[in-house]
């Protein structure tokens, strides 16, 4: 995180209002590109918003109510030119647990979650998102995509009264697949084929740039609008994004929005349409408002099978089964959070994310509390923690050294190689003091090697008795093997040569 | 933790029933020492148990009900010859929140907490105790000692109707100090002086050993009984201890015990009395049972002021204000969990421990998520994480490198020195892949240095494109500065020399 400066300094204001950075430099060339991109995103968001409202268990117009506030807020507060806020498939699935087919609950949820996001943004709690690991994100998006996609199969087939829970729904559809309505299924399949065709067209088109004629770019945009891909590499300020999303939700709740967030798919549309600044959102927002003004009376006539086709094509790229093979190859332990997350997400998405993050966190804490150690047996035992040394690990380290060096018929000297240890807290110091005492009581020596300056400073300040340290392992072993020549830097020893004292005093 | 073997193997049985290790080798010499030690501990525990019951808000005999079961259970299950289980001052303070002056609640609490401890022991959750750092333990014991000690001042002065809450109690005593009853105060002060005298005698006595005549050892033990010190260096199996304490509490609840745990003070008495095996507990347990049989009718006549003196002298050594100075000198950040713990413990001990552990854990997670990095600026940027690289840190690392190397008017090459990194999970790999992509898109090179074999293996298995790694920083800089001679080990490059391929294949 950037260091906190005064909240009213010009730099802080510019960080909180990124619009100030790009607006003064705004040009006509940018305007043309933003217009195309905003139009493309607008034409994407209108059918998607109508469809996602169905996922959230709300009437279709609530999707549009949720689709414009984010555009205007992000214009002022957004850090990335590409990101677009609005209703998303996964957020709609999350919201569906709390709507009970009563829009008021969804709107209240938008207000409350907005307040929480604003508070998190102001308190700079965005770093918490770092603790959600990639396997958790992959497991959660894949499971949510399957849940959402399969939830639309009933609409695609024209089946009714399917239960909400994923596994029950699968059983229900399999049992009633004979009642499929041919008209619904036909329309749905045609829509899906059309979307697939557009996707294929897109995959064979060159990316858009500002030298293309307006007509080409517009048709380009139209192809993009109907299909998505999530392939972007953003580095954004998590706290600022929390502020933008939070404000969107709070303000949105005043216009009957349900909770919204950043959309992977439409963000990609925006980027590939060549957007230059967040001003593209202005066009999108106006387009959504226009459609709300003119088209609301037509919503009851939208076939559910067509919406189902839009949703299925939108979430299909989110499901990525190859991740299992990748993790098996790269890091098998990461399959655990992936499996926990995705399995629980089929039950309830929020529990899946929570449980997966917990499992990731436990794996992390375990690696911190039980670090790898390199042990070299020999006349002198050498133990090297393979990475840092944190307080939950110190008793294990002590046990490992004592059991190998002292709990034998003939106790032997040991060297603790701290090359990879960059800090030590009081618990670690106390544990090392106990270890030194263990060795002293057995009449053998424990020496330290490779102490980094901050660790050495902490150990010296704790006045550990019998602390001996050497710059290299060779010198330590030479001394411990009772070979004359090398003397340890015994603390308080006046004979320590000048350059060694300098090290102590850094 | 020791690796789990079959639960019925001889080694597993010996680990679960440590009595099998020492009983076959029991000797007459050990018996004499254990007899003295058991007697000493018994004479300590009887007045302490009566006094601690008062702290727990229970009639005095409940202290004795709680004092013998641990002796018998620990004989069979204990891993340390010195530890003694029984009522303690701090556990009594914790229990007092839940008794409401109704012993049945305290007994139920013993049963329930015993069940939880047994479950934790069987599930090998003893490692959780590693996450309670020393500052938390110090803060909690100091605050509990002050609370308990000050809670007895009203009994010492003969005041009545004092409120339970610490700060209210202080006000009450200050306001009513004029009502002090001279008899109570006199008796209390005489008892305290006597105990102080015994403590001074003890401090000037040589430690006990088996060559001393029986009479000397007995008088020695008598001096030890009345005073305590907690200066021991046990390394015990936390899971086995949980089993022993859990079983003690469950069985104890059948004989009206309230929750017990290991006593620092009496464990020290036991050690200094020269105990040889846990068999000393047998003597202690019988002594407590005898006192219950013969002395119960006398309990109402025990002056509260005398009990108060016993308690105050027992908890005084637990309060260690020097820890503040030590932490200020050694590691100032550790003052935070210390202060949080001790301040909240004055309100409720259990919240203090919880909050302190949470603060310790957050400091730990922060150091893992925001690791120190050594940055060397120059024509080539060199960044070295000072310790391990865990998944919550990877975005920060990426930000640090990109902002320094790429977000300048002229992007420059960079070296990521992974000398101290011993493992990488999928999130880290993905972050590094993104970083390589950032550099590729800017047309400059990111090279890796000092990759340990497990990290290298993970990176190779992920098929990172443009991965270049060098054994030393010098070689990397030589290559990046476009000096001919050194070639990176480009993955998939057939010209890699034999010994370098060997490294890749380890």
Short mmCIF file of N, CA, C and O in Angstrom, two decimals, chain B residues 10-85:
data_model
loop_
_atom_site.label_atom_id
_atom_site.label_comp_id
_atom_site.label_asym_id
_atom_site.label_seq_id
_atom_site.Cartn_x
_atom_site.Cartn_y
_atom_site.Cartn_z
N UNK B 10 3.09 -50.68 19.45
CA UNK B 10 3.69 -50.53 20.79
C UNK B 10 4.18 -49.11 21.03
O UNK B 10 4.02 -48.56 22.12
N UNK B 11 4.78 -48.47 19.97
CA UNK B 11 5.31 -47.11 20.14
C UNK B 11 4.18 -46.14 20.46
O UNK B 11 4.31 -45.26 21.31
N UNK B 12 3.03 -46.29 19.76
CA UNK B 12 1.91 -45.40 19.98
C UNK B 12 1.34 -45.58 21.38
O UNK B 12 1.00 -44.60 22.06
N UNK B 13 1.26 -46.84 21.84
CA UNK B 13 0.75 -47.10 23.19
C UNK B 13 1.68 -46.48 24.21
O UNK B 13 1.23 -45.84 25.17
N UNK B 14 3.01 -46.65 24.00
CA UNK B 14 3.98 -46.05 24.94
C UNK B 14 3.86 -44.53 24.96
O UNK B 14 4.01 -43.91 26.00
N UNK B 15 3.57 -43.94 23.77
CA UNK B 15 3.46 -42.49 23.74
C UNK B 15 2.19 -42.03 24.47
O UNK B 15 2.18 -41.01 25.13
N UNK B 16 1.13 -42.81 24.35
CA UNK B 16 -0.13 -42.43 24.99
C UNK B 16 -0.14 -42.77 26.48
O UNK B 16 -0.88 -42.16 27.23
N UNK B 17 0.65 -43.78 26.90
CA UNK B 17 0.70 -44.18 28.31
C UNK B 17 2.15 -44.11 28.79
O UNK B 17 2.82 -45.13 28.94
N UNK B 18 2.64 -42.88 29.07
CA UNK B 18 4.06 -42.74 29.43
C UNK B 18 4.42 -43.54 30.69
O UNK B 18 5.60 -43.81 30.91
N UNK B 19 3.42 -43.91 31.51
CA UNK B 19 3.70 -44.67 32.72
C UNK B 19 4.46 -45.96 32.39
O UNK B 19 5.29 -46.43 33.17
N UNK B 20 4.18 -46.54 31.21
CA UNK B 20 4.82 -47.80 30.82
C UNK B 20 6.33 -47.65 30.68
O UNK B 20 7.07 -48.63 30.76
N UNK B 21 6.78 -46.40 30.47
CA UNK B 21 8.22 -46.19 30.27
C UNK B 21 8.97 -46.24 31.59
O UNK B 21 10.08 -46.76 31.66
N UNK B 22 8.38 -45.62 32.65
CA UNK B 22 9.16 -45.51 33.89
C UNK B 22 8.81 -46.56 34.94
O UNK B 22 9.64 -46.91 35.78
N UNK B 23 7.58 -47.11 34.95
CA UNK B 23 7.16 -48.01 36.02
C UNK B 23 8.03 -49.27 36.11
O UNK B 23 8.45 -49.64 37.22
N UNK B 24 8.38 -49.92 34.97
CA UNK B 24 9.18 -51.14 35.09
C UNK B 24 10.57 -50.89 35.68
O UNK B 24 11.19 -51.81 36.21
N UNK B 25 11.05 -49.61 35.57
CA UNK B 25 12.40 -49.32 36.06
C UNK B 25 12.37 -48.68 37.45
O UNK B 25 13.37 -48.16 37.91
N UNK B 26 11.18 -48.71 38.11
CA UNK B 26 11.03 -47.96 39.37
C UNK B 26 11.93 -48.55 40.46
O UNK B 26 12.05 -49.77 40.58
N UNK B 27 12.57 -47.66 41.25
CA UNK B 27 13.53 -48.14 42.26
C UNK B 27 13.18 -47.54 43.62
O UNK B 27 12.41 -46.58 43.73
N UNK B 28 13.78 -48.10 44.67
CA UNK B 28 13.54 -47.65 46.04
C UNK B 28 14.06 -46.22 46.23
O UNK B 28 13.45 -45.42 46.95
N UNK B 29 15.17 -45.90 45.54
CA UNK B 29 15.75 -44.56 45.66
C UNK B 29 14.76 -43.52 45.11
O UNK B 29 14.54 -42.46 45.71
N UNK B 30 14.16 -43.84 43.96
CA UNK B 30 13.17 -42.93 43.38
C UNK B 30 12.00 -42.77 44.34
O UNK B 30 11.46 -41.68 44.51
N UNK B 31 11.59 -43.90 44.99
CA UNK B 31 10.42 -43.87 45.87
C UNK B 31 10.62 -42.85 46.98
O UNK B 31 9.73 -42.05 47.28
N UNK B 32 11.84 -42.85 47.58
CA UNK B 32 12.11 -41.92 48.68
C UNK B 32 11.97 -40.48 48.21
O UNK B 32 11.33 -39.65 48.86
N UNK B 33 12.57 -40.17 47.05
CA UNK B 33 12.51 -38.80 46.51
C UNK B 33 11.07 -38.41 46.17
O UNK B 33 10.62 -37.31 46.48
N UNK B 34 10.35 -39.33 45.52
CA UNK B 34 8.97 -39.03 45.13
C UNK B 34 8.10 -38.79 46.37
O UNK B 34 7.18 -37.96 46.35
N UNK B 35 8.40 -39.55 47.46
CA UNK B 35 7.63 -39.41 48.70
C UNK B 35 7.76 -37.99 49.25
O UNK B 35 6.77 -37.33 49.59
N UNK B 36 9.00 -37.51 49.34
CA UNK B 36 9.26 -36.16 49.84
C UNK B 36 8.56 -35.13 48.95
O UNK B 36 7.85 -34.23 49.43
N UNK B 37 8.77 -35.28 47.62
CA UNK B 37 8.21 -34.29 46.70
C UNK B 37 6.68 -34.30 46.77
O UNK B 37 6.04 -33.25 46.83
N UNK B 38 6.09 -35.49 46.79
CA UNK B 38 4.64 -35.59 46.84
C UNK B 38 4.09 -34.95 48.10
O UNK B 38 3.06 -34.26 48.08
N UNK B 39 4.82 -35.15 49.21
CA UNK B 39 4.41 -34.56 50.48
C UNK B 39 4.48 -33.03 50.40
O UNK B 39 3.56 -32.33 50.84
N UNK B 40 5.58 -32.54 49.82
CA UNK B 40 5.75 -31.08 49.69
C UNK B 40 4.62 -30.49 48.86
O UNK B 40 4.00 -29.49 49.24
N UNK B 41 4.34 -31.11 47.72
CA UNK B 41 3.29 -30.59 46.85
C UNK B 41 1.94 -30.68 47.56
O UNK B 41 1.12 -29.76 47.49
N UNK B 42 1.72 -31.78 48.28
CA UNK B 42 0.45 -31.95 49.00
C UNK B 42 0.25 -30.85 50.01
O UNK B 42 -0.84 -30.26 50.12
N UNK B 43 1.32 -30.52 50.76
CA UNK B 43 1.20 -29.47 51.78
C UNK B 43 1.03 -28.10 51.13
O UNK B 43 0.54 -27.17 51.75
N UNK B 44 1.48 -27.95 49.88
CA UNK B 44 1.25 -26.68 49.16
C UNK B 44 -0.18 -26.61 48.67
O UNK B 44 -0.84 -25.57 48.76
N UNK B 45 -0.66 -27.73 48.10
CA UNK B 45 -1.91 -27.66 47.38
C UNK B 45 -3.09 -27.50 48.34
O UNK B 45 -4.08 -26.85 47.97
N UNK B 46 -2.99 -28.00 49.58
CA UNK B 46 -4.18 -27.96 50.45
C UNK B 46 -4.59 -26.51 50.78
O UNK B 46 -5.71 -26.11 50.49
N UNK B 47 -3.67 -25.68 51.32
CA UNK B 47 -4.11 -24.29 51.56
C UNK B 47 -4.43 -23.55 50.26
O UNK B 47 -5.38 -22.77 50.20
N UNK B 48 -3.64 -23.81 49.18
CA UNK B 48 -3.90 -23.11 47.91
C UNK B 48 -5.28 -23.47 47.37
O UNK B 48 -6.02 -22.60 46.92
N UNK B 49 -5.65 -24.76 47.43
CA UNK B 49 -6.94 -25.18 46.90
C UNK B 49 -8.08 -24.51 47.65
O UNK B 49 -9.04 -24.01 47.04
N UNK B 50 -7.96 -24.45 48.97
CA UNK B 50 -9.00 -23.79 49.78
C UNK B 50 -9.11 -22.32 49.36
O UNK B 50 -10.20 -21.78 49.22
N UNK B 51 -7.94 -21.69 49.14
CA UNK B 51 -7.93 -20.27 48.81
C UNK B 51 -8.46 -20.03 47.40
O UNK B 51 -9.25 -19.11 47.17
N UNK B 52 -8.05 -20.87 46.43
CA UNK B 52 -8.46 -20.65 45.04
C UNK B 52 -9.95 -20.86 44.86
O UNK B 52 -10.57 -20.22 43.99
N UNK B 53 -10.56 -21.77 45.68
CA UNK B 53 -12.01 -21.94 45.60
C UNK B 53 -12.70 -20.62 45.88
O UNK B 53 -13.71 -20.27 45.25
N UNK B 54 -12.13 -19.87 46.81
CA UNK B 54 -12.67 -18.53 47.13
C UNK B 54 -12.57 -17.62 45.89
O UNK B 54 -13.50 -16.89 45.57
N UNK B 55 -11.44 -17.68 45.15
CA UNK B 55 -11.29 -16.88 43.93
C UNK B 55 -12.36 -17.27 42.91
O UNK B 55 -12.94 -16.43 42.22
N UNK B 56 -12.66 -18.58 42.84
CA UNK B 56 -13.66 -19.05 41.87
C UNK B 56 -15.08 -18.78 42.32
O UNK B 56 -16.03 -19.09 41.59
N UNK B 57 -15.24 -18.24 43.54
CA UNK B 57 -16.58 -17.97 44.04
C UNK B 57 -17.30 -19.22 44.52
O UNK B 57 -18.53 -19.32 44.45
N UNK B 58 -16.54 -20.20 45.03
CA UNK B 58 -17.11 -21.48 45.48
C UNK B 58 -16.76 -21.71 46.95
O UNK B 58 -15.79 -21.14 47.46
N UNK B 59 -17.49 -22.60 47.65
CA UNK B 59 -17.11 -22.96 49.03
C UNK B 59 -15.74 -23.63 49.03
O UNK B 59 -15.37 -24.29 48.06
N UNK B 60 -14.95 -23.49 50.14
CA UNK B 60 -13.55 -23.93 50.12
C UNK B 60 -13.35 -25.41 49.78
O UNK B 60 -12.40 -25.75 49.09
N UNK B 61 -14.30 -26.29 50.22
CA UNK B 61 -14.05 -27.72 49.97
C UNK B 61 -13.97 -28.05 48.48
O UNK B 61 -13.34 -29.03 48.09
N UNK B 62 -14.57 -27.20 47.60
CA UNK B 62 -14.51 -27.49 46.15
C UNK B 62 -13.08 -27.41 45.62
O UNK B 62 -12.74 -28.05 44.64
N UNK B 63 -12.25 -26.63 46.31
CA UNK B 63 -10.85 -26.59 45.94
C UNK B 63 -10.21 -27.96 46.12
O UNK B 63 -9.49 -28.45 45.25
N UNK B 64 -10.50 -28.60 47.29
CA UNK B 64 -9.93 -29.92 47.55
C UNK B 64 -10.56 -30.98 46.64
O UNK B 64 -9.86 -31.90 46.20
N UNK B 65 -11.88 -30.86 46.37
CA UNK B 65 -12.51 -31.81 45.43
C UNK B 65 -11.76 -31.82 44.10
O UNK B 65 -11.72 -32.83 43.39
N UNK B 66 -11.19 -30.63 43.74
CA UNK B 66 -10.55 -30.48 42.43
C UNK B 66 -9.08 -30.88 42.45
O UNK B 66 -8.44 -30.91 41.41
N UNK B 67 -8.54 -31.17 43.66
CA UNK B 67 -7.08 -31.21 43.78
C UNK B 67 -6.49 -32.61 43.69
O UNK B 67 -5.28 -32.75 43.60
N UNK B 68 -7.31 -33.69 43.72
CA UNK B 68 -6.68 -35.02 43.76
C UNK B 68 -6.78 -35.80 42.45
O UNK B 68 -5.91 -36.61 42.14
N UNK B 69 -7.86 -35.57 41.64
CA UNK B 69 -8.03 -36.38 40.43
C UNK B 69 -6.85 -36.21 39.47
O UNK B 69 -6.37 -37.18 38.88
N UNK B 70 -6.36 -34.97 39.34
CA UNK B 70 -5.24 -34.70 38.44
C UNK B 70 -4.01 -35.50 38.82
O UNK B 70 -3.27 -35.98 37.95
N UNK B 71 -3.77 -35.68 40.15
CA UNK B 71 -2.59 -36.43 40.60
C UNK B 71 -2.64 -37.86 40.09
O UNK B 71 -1.63 -38.40 39.60
N UNK B 72 -3.81 -38.49 40.17
CA UNK B 72 -3.92 -39.90 39.76
C UNK B 72 -3.88 -40.05 38.24
O UNK B 72 -3.24 -40.96 37.72
N UNK B 73 -4.57 -39.14 37.53
CA UNK B 73 -4.59 -39.24 36.06
C UNK B 73 -3.20 -38.97 35.49
O UNK B 73 -2.73 -39.69 34.61
N UNK B 74 -2.52 -37.95 36.05
CA UNK B 74 -1.22 -37.57 35.49
C UNK B 74 -0.17 -38.67 35.71
O UNK B 74 0.77 -38.82 34.93
N UNK B 75 -0.38 -39.45 36.80
CA UNK B 75 0.49 -40.61 37.07
C UNK B 75 0.54 -41.54 35.85
O UNK B 75 1.59 -42.08 35.51
N UNK B 76 -0.61 -41.72 35.19
CA UNK B 76 -0.71 -42.66 34.07
C UNK B 76 -0.37 -41.99 32.75
O UNK B 76 0.33 -42.53 31.90
N UNK B 77 -0.88 -40.75 32.54
CA UNK B 77 -0.83 -40.12 31.22
C UNK B 77 0.24 -39.03 31.08
O UNK B 77 0.48 -38.54 29.98
N UNK B 78 0.86 -38.61 32.20
CA UNK B 78 1.74 -37.43 32.15
C UNK B 78 3.04 -37.67 31.42
O UNK B 78 3.62 -38.75 31.52
N UNK B 79 3.50 -36.65 30.67
CA UNK B 79 4.77 -36.78 29.95
C UNK B 79 5.93 -36.20 30.75
O UNK B 79 7.08 -36.49 30.46
N UNK B 80 5.65 -35.33 31.73
CA UNK B 80 6.72 -34.72 32.52
C UNK B 80 6.60 -35.21 33.95
O UNK B 80 5.51 -35.28 34.51
N UNK B 81 7.76 -35.51 34.57
CA UNK B 81 7.71 -35.96 35.96
C UNK B 81 7.31 -34.83 36.90
O UNK B 81 6.82 -35.06 37.99
N UNK B 82 7.52 -33.59 36.49
CA UNK B 82 7.38 -32.45 37.41
C UNK B 82 5.97 -31.84 37.45
O UNK B 82 5.53 -31.34 38.48
N UNK B 83 5.28 -31.86 36.30
CA UNK B 83 4.02 -31.11 36.20
C UNK B 83 2.99 -31.66 37.18
O UNK B 83 2.86 -32.87 37.34
N UNK B 84 2.27 -30.76 37.87
CA UNK B 84 1.16 -31.20 38.71
C UNK B 84 -0.10 -30.49 38.27
O UNK B 84 -0.11 -29.29 38.02
N UNK B 85 -1.19 -31.28 38.13
CA UNK B 85 -2.49 -30.72 37.74
C UNK B 85 -3.30 -30.43 39.00
O UNK B 85 -3.21 -31.16 39.98
#
